[in-house]
Coordinates of C-alpha atoms and ligand atoms in Angstrom, one line a residue:
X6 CA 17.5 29.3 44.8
X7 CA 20.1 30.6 42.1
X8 CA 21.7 26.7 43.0
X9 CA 18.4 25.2 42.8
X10 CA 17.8 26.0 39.3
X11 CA 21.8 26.0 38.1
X12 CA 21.7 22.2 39.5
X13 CA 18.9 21.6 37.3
X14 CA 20.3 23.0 34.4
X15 CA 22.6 20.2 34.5
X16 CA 20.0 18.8 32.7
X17 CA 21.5 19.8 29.8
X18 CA 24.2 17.7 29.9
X19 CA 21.6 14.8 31.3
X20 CA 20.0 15.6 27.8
X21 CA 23.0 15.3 26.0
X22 CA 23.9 12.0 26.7
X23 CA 20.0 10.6 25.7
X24 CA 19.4 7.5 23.7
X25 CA 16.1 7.7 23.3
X26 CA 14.6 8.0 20.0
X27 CA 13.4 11.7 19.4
X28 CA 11.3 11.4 16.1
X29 CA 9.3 8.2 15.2
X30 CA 11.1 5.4 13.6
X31 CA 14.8 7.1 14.9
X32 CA 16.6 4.8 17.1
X33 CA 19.7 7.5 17.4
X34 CA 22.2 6.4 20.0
X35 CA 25.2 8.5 18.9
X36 CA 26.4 11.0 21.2
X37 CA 26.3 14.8 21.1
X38 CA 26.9 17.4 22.8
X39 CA 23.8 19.8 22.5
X40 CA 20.6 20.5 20.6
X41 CA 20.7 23.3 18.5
X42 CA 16.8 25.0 17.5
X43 CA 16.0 26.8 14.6
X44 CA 12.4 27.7 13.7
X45 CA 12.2 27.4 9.9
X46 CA 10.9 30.1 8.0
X47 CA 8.0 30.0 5.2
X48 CA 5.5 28.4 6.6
X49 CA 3.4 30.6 9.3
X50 CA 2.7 34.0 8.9
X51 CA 4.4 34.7 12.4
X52 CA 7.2 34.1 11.2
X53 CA 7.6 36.0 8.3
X54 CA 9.9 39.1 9.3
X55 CA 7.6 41.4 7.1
X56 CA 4.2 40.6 8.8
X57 CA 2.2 43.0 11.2
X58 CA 1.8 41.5 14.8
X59 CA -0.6 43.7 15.3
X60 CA -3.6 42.9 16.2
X61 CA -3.0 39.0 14.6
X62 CA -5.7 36.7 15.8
X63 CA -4.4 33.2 14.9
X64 CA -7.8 32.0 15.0
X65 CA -9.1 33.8 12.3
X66 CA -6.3 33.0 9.9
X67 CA -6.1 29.3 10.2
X68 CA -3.3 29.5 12.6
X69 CA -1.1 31.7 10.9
X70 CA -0.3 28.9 8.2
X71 CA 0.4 30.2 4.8
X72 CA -1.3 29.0 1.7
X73 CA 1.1 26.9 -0.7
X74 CA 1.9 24.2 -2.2
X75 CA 4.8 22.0 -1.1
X76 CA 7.3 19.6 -3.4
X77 CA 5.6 16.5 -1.3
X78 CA 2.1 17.5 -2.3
X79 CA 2.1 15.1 -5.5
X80 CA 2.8 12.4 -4.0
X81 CA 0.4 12.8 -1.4
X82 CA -2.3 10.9 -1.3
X83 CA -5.7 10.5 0.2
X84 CA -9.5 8.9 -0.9
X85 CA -12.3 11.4 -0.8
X86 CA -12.0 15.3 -0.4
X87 CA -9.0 17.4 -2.0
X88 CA -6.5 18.0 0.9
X89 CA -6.6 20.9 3.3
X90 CA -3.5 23.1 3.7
X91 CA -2.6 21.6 6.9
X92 CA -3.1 17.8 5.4
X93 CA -0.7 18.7 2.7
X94 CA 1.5 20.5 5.7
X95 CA 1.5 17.2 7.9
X96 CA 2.7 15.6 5.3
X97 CA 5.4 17.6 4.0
X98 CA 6.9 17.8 7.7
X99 CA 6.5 14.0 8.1
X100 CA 8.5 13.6 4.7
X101 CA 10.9 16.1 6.3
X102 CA 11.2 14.0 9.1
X103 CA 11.6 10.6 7.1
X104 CA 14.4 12.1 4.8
X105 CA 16.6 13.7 7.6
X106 CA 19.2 12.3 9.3
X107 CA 19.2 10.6 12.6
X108 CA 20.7 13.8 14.0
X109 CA 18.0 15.7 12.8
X110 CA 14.5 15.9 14.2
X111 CA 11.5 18.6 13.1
X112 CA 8.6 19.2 15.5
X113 CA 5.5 21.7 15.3
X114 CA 4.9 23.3 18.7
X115 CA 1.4 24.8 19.3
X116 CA 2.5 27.6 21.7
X117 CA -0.2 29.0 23.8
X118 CA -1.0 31.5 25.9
X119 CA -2.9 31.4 28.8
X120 CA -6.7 33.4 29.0
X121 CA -6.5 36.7 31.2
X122 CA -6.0 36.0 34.9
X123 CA -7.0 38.0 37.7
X124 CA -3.3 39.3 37.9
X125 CA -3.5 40.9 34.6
X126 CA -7.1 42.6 35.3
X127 CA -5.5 43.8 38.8
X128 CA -2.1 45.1 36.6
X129 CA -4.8 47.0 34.4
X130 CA -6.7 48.1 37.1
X131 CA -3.6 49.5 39.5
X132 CA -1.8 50.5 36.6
X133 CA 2.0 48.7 35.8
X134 CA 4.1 50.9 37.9
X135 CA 2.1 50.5 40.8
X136 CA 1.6 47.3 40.3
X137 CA 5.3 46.1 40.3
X138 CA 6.1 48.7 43.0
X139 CA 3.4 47.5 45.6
X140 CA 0.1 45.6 44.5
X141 CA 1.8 42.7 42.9
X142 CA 3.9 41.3 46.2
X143 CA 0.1 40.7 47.6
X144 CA -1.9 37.9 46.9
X145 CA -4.9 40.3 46.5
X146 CA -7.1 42.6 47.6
X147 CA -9.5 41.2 49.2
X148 CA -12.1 41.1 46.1
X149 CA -9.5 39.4 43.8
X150 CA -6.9 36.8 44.3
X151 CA -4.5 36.8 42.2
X152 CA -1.4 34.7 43.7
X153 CA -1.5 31.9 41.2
X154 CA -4.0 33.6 39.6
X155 CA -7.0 32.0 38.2
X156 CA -9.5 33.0 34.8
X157 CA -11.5 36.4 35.1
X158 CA -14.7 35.7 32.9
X159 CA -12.8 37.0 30.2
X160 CA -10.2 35.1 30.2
X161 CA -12.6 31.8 30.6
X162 CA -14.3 33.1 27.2
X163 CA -10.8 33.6 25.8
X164 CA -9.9 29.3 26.7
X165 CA -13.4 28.7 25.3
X166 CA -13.0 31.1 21.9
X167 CA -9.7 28.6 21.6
X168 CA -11.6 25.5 22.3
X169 CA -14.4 26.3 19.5
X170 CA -11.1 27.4 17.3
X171 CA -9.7 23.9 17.4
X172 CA -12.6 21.8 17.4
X173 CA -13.6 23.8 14.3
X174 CA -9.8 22.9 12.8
X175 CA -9.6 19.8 13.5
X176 CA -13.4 19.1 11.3
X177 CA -12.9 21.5 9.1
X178 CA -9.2 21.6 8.2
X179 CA -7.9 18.1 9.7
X180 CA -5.6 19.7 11.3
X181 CA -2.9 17.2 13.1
X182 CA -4.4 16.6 16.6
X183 CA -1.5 17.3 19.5
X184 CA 0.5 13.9 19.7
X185 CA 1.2 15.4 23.2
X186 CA 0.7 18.0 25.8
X187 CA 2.3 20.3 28.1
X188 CA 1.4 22.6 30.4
X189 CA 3.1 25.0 33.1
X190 CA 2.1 24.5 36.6
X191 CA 0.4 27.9 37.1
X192 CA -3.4 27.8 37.7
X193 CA -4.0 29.6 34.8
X194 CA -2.4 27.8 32.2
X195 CA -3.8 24.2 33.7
X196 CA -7.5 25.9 33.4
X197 CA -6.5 27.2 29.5
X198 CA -5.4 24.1 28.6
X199 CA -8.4 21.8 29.6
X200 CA -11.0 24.1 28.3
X201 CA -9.4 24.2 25.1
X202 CA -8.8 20.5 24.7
X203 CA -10.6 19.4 27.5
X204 CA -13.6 18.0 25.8
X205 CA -12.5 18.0 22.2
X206 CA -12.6 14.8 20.2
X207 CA -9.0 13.6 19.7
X208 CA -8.1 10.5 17.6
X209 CA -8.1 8.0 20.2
X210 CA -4.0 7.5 19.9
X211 CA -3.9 11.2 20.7
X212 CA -6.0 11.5 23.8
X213 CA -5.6 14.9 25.9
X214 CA -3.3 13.6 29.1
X215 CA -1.1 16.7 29.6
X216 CA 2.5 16.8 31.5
X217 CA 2.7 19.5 33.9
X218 CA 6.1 21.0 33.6
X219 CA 7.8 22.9 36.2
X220 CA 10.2 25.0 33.4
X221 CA 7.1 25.7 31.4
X222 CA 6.2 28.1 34.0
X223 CA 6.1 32.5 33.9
X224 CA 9.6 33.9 34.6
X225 CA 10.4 34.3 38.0
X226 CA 9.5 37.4 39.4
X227 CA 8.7 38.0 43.2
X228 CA 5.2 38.7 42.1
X229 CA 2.7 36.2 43.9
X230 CA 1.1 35.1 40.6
X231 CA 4.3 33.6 39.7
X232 CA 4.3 31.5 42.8
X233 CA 2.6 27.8 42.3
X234 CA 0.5 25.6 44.2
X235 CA 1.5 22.4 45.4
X236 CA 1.5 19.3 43.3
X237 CA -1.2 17.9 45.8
X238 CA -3.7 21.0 44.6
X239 CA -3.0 20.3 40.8
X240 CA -4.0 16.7 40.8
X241 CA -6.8 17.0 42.5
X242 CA -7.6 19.7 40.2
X243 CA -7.2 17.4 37.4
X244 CA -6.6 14.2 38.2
X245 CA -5.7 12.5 34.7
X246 CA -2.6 14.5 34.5
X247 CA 0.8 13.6 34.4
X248 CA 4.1 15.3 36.1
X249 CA 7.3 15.3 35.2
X250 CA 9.7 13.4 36.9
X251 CA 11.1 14.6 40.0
X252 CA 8.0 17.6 40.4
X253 CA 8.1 18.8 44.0
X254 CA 5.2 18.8 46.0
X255 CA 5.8 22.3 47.2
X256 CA 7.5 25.3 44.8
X257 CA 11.0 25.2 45.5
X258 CA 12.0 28.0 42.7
X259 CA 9.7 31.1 43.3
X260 CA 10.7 32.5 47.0
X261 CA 9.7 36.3 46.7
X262 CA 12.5 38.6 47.1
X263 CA 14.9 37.3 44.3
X264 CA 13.8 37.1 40.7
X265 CA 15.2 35.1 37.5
X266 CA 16.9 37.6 34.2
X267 CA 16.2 36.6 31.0
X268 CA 19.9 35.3 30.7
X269 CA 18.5 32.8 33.3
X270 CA 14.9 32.2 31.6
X271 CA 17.0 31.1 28.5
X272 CA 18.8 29.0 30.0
X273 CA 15.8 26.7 31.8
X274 CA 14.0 27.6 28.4
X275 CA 16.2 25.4 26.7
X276 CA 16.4 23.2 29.4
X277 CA 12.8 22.3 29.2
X278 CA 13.1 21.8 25.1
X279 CA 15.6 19.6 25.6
X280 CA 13.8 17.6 27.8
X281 CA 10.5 17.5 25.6
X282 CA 12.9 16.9 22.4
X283 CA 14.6 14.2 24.2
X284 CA 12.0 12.2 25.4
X285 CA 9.5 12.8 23.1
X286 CA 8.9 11.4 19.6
X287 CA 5.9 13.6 19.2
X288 CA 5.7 15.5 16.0
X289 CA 2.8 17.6 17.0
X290 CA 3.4 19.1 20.4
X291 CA 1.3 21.3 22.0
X292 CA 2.5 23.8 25.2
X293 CA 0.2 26.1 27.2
X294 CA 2.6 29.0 28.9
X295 CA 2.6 32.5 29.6
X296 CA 3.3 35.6 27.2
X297 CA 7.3 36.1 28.8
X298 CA 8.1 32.1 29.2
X299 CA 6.9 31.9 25.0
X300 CA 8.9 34.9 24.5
X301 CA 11.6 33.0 26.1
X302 CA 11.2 29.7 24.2
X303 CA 10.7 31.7 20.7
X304 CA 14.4 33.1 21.6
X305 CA 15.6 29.5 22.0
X306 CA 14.2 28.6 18.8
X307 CA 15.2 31.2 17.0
X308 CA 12.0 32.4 16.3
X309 CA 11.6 36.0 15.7
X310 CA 10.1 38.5 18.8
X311 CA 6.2 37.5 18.3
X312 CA 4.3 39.1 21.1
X313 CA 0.9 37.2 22.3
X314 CA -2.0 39.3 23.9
X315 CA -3.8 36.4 26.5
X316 CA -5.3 33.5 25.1
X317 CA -3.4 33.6 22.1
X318 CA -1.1 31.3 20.6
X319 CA 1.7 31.1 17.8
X320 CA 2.8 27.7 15.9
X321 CA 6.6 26.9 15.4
X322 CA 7.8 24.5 12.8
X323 CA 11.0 23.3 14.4
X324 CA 14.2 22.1 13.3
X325 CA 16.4 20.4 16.1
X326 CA 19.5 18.8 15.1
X327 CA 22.0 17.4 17.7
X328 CA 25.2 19.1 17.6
X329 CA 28.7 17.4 17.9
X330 CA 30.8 20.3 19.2
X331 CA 30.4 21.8 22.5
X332 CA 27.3 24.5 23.7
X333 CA 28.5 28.3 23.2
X334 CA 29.1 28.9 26.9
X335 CA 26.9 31.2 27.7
X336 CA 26.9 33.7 31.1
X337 CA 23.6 33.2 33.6
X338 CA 23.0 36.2 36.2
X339 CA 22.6 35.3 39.4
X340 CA 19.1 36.5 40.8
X341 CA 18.4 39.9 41.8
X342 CA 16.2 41.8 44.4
X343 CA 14.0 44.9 43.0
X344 CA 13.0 48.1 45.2
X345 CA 9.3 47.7 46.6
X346 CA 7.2 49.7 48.7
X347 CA 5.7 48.9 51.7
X348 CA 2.7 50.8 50.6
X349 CA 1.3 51.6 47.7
X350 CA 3.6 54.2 45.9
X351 CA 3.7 58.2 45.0
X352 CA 5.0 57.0 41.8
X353 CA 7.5 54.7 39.7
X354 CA 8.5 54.2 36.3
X355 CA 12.0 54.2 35.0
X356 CA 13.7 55.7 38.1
X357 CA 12.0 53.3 40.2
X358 CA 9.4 52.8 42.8
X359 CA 9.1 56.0 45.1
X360 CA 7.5 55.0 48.0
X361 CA 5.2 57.4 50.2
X362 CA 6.0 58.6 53.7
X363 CA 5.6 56.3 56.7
X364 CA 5.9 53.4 53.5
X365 CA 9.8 53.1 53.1
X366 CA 11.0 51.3 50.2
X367 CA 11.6 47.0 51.4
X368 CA 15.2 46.2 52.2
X369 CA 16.7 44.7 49.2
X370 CA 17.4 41.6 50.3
X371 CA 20.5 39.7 48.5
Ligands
LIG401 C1 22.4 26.4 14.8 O1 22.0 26.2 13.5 C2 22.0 27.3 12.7 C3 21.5 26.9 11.3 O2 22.2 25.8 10.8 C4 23.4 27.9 12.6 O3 23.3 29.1 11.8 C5 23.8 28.3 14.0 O4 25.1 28.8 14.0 C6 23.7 27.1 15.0 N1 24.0 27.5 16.3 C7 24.6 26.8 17.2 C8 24.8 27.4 18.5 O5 25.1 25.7 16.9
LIG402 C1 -6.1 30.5 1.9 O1 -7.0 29.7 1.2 C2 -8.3 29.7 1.7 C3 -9.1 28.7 0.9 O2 -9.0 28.9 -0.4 C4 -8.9 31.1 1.7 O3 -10.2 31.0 2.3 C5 -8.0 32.0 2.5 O4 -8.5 33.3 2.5 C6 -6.6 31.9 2.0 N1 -5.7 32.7 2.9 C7 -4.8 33.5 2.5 C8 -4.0 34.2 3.6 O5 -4.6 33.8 1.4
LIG403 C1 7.5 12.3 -1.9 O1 8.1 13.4 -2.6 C2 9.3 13.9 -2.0 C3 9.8 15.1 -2.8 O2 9.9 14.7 -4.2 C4 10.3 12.8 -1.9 O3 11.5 13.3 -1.2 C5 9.8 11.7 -1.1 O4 10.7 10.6 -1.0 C6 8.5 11.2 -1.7 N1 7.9 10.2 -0.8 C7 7.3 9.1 -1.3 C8 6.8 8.2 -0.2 O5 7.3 8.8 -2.4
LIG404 C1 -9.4 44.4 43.2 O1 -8.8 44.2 41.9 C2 -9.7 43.9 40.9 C3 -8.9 43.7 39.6 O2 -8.2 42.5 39.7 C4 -10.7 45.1 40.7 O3 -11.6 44.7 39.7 C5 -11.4 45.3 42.1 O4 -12.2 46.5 42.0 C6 -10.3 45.5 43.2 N1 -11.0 45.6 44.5 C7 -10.7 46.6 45.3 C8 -11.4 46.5 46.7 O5 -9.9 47.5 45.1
LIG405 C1 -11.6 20.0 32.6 O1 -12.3 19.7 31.4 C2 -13.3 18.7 31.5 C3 -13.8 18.4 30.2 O2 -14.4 19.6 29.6 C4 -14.3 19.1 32.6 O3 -15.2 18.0 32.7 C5 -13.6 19.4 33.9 O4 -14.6 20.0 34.8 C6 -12.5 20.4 33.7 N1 -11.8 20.7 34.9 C7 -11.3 21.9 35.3 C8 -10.6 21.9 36.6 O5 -11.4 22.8 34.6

């Protein structure tokens, strides 16, 4: 599975060689060797070094975006009421976007986070150490499932708190609807996503038709809530959606006893920008992931650590710019097996799982 997802990453170099335009009215056809992310500071209160993450609740702060005025706010036009904040904001990142280069490109993402799942209720419930050591390797308990886990009631009211969130900012603010949507392929995030947006109403050159994306998905643990469904379940789950190109019918990445480091999320992570960035001219993008595959992407963007509690989600005003010289090689691990129990464990933590009598600890298989 480690070739599986090195193959893929030979994306990058697929990316590298795109022609496509990658921002409105950019025809760009000169070659490069890599896109290179920063997330640019002074707009959103996420991602200002000396704000609390603490208990932030982007929908009670207008999305984190901070009041100001911007040099492109005089000659900014519009008939009837005084602009919102996020009017004047289009508008300065579309004037961004007009006066850059062809090489450069500047995108918003909407990065959410999926409502609670019955894998997070059971990791509360069991506790984390007992839950990595044991529970999580099931797909339940027999009262909840939780392999590709879908929304506890909470989490529902969490997808539904977002959806009243946006349609509120979209009235109220004018707030740039999502020019497109992604989504990860876990059950959880495909549920998030159509509540929020579901049954919103878009402009109708922005309608909600997601793209399920396989690198959009949780990091790879051998937890069964990080193992998907098959393509076959998702589309009959929701129908109107698109796929990426090339998604397999079955999950060819998660296989149990083998997970993905972070040297290896980073990788896809940028992987899966690059794809988006590449094929998209989308300004406004919108992504619905998981708490460590948005950690992951943040990293790639250069975006400080910003933690997200579920249902939650962060904006990112983006700067790509594509690079002449060649990528920083950087050093992917090769997947690694963890210590499980075969029962549920005396304890674990730091040291690891100790696993009772008569429950031996799994063979680490390589
Ligand atoms: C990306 O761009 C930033 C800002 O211009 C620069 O500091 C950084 O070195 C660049 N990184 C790479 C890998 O090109
Ligand atoms: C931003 O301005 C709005 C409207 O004037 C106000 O309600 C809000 O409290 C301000 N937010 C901040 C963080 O100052
Ligand atoms: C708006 O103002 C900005 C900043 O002065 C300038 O760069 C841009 O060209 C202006 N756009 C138009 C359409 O006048
Ligand atoms: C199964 O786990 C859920 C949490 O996901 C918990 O609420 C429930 O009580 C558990 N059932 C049993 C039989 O332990
Ligand atoms: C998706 O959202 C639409 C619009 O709200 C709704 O009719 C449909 O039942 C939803 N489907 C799922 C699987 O949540």
């Amino acid at each position: 599975m480690v070739n599986a997802l090195i193959s893929s990453l030979s994306l990058v170099a697929l990316a590298a060689q795109g022609s496509l335009a990658w921002k409105a009215g950019s025809e760009c056809t000169s070659s490069y060797s890599y896109i290179n992310y920063t997330s640019v500071p002074g707009f959103f209160v996420q991602d200002d070094p000396s704000s609390s993450t603490t208990n932030f609740d982007y929908t009670t702060s207008n999305f984190g975006l901070i009041n100001q005025t911007y040099p492109t706010d005089a000659n900014f036009t519009q008939c009837g009421a005084p602009a919102t904040q996020w009017q004047r904001f289009a508008h300065y990142v579309n004037s961004l976007n007009a006066a850059s280069p062809a090489s450069v490109a500047y995108k918003v993402l909407f990065l959410a986070r999926h409502g609670e799942g019955w894998h997070n209720a059971a990791e509360t419930y069991y506790g984390t150490p007992a839950w990595n050591c044991y529970y999580s390797l099931l797909d339940g308990n027999g009262t909840a499932v939780w392999a590709d886990a879908l929304l506890t009631p909470a989490g529902v009211a969490q997808a539904v708190k977002a959806n009243t969130f946006w349609r509120s900012q979209l009235s109220q603010q004018k707030m740039p609807a999502p020019q497109s949507y992604y989504s990860s392929p876990l059950s959880r995030c495909l549920i998030t996503a159509n509540i929020t947006f579901g049954d919103l109403s878009l402009p109708a050159a922005r309608p909600f038709v997601p793209t399920v994306k396989e690198f959009f998905r949780e990091g790879i643990s051998i937890h069964t809530c990080d193992r998907r469904r098959s393509k076959s379940y998702i589309h009959d789950l929701l129908p109107s959606w698109k796929f990426e190109d090339g998604f397999s019918e079955t999950d060819l990445i998660w296989n149990g006893v083998t997970a993905e480091d972070s040297s290896g999320q980073y990788a896809r992570s940028k992987v899966v920008l690059d794809e988006v960035f590449t094929d998209d001219e989308a300004t406004w993008i919108s992504v619905t992931s998981h708490s460590g595959e948005i950690g992951s992407l943040l990293s790639v963007l250069g975006h400080r650590s910003w933690s997200l509690s579920t249902g939650q989600a962060v904006p990112v005003l983006v700067k790509a710019e594509r690079m002449p010289a060649p990528y920083p090689s950087k050093t992917i691990a090769a997947w690694s097996s963890a210590v499980t129990c075969a029962g549920p464990p005396v304890s674990s933590g730091a040291g690891g799982c100790v696993c009772s009598t008569g429950a031996t600890a799994l063979p680490t298989v390589v």
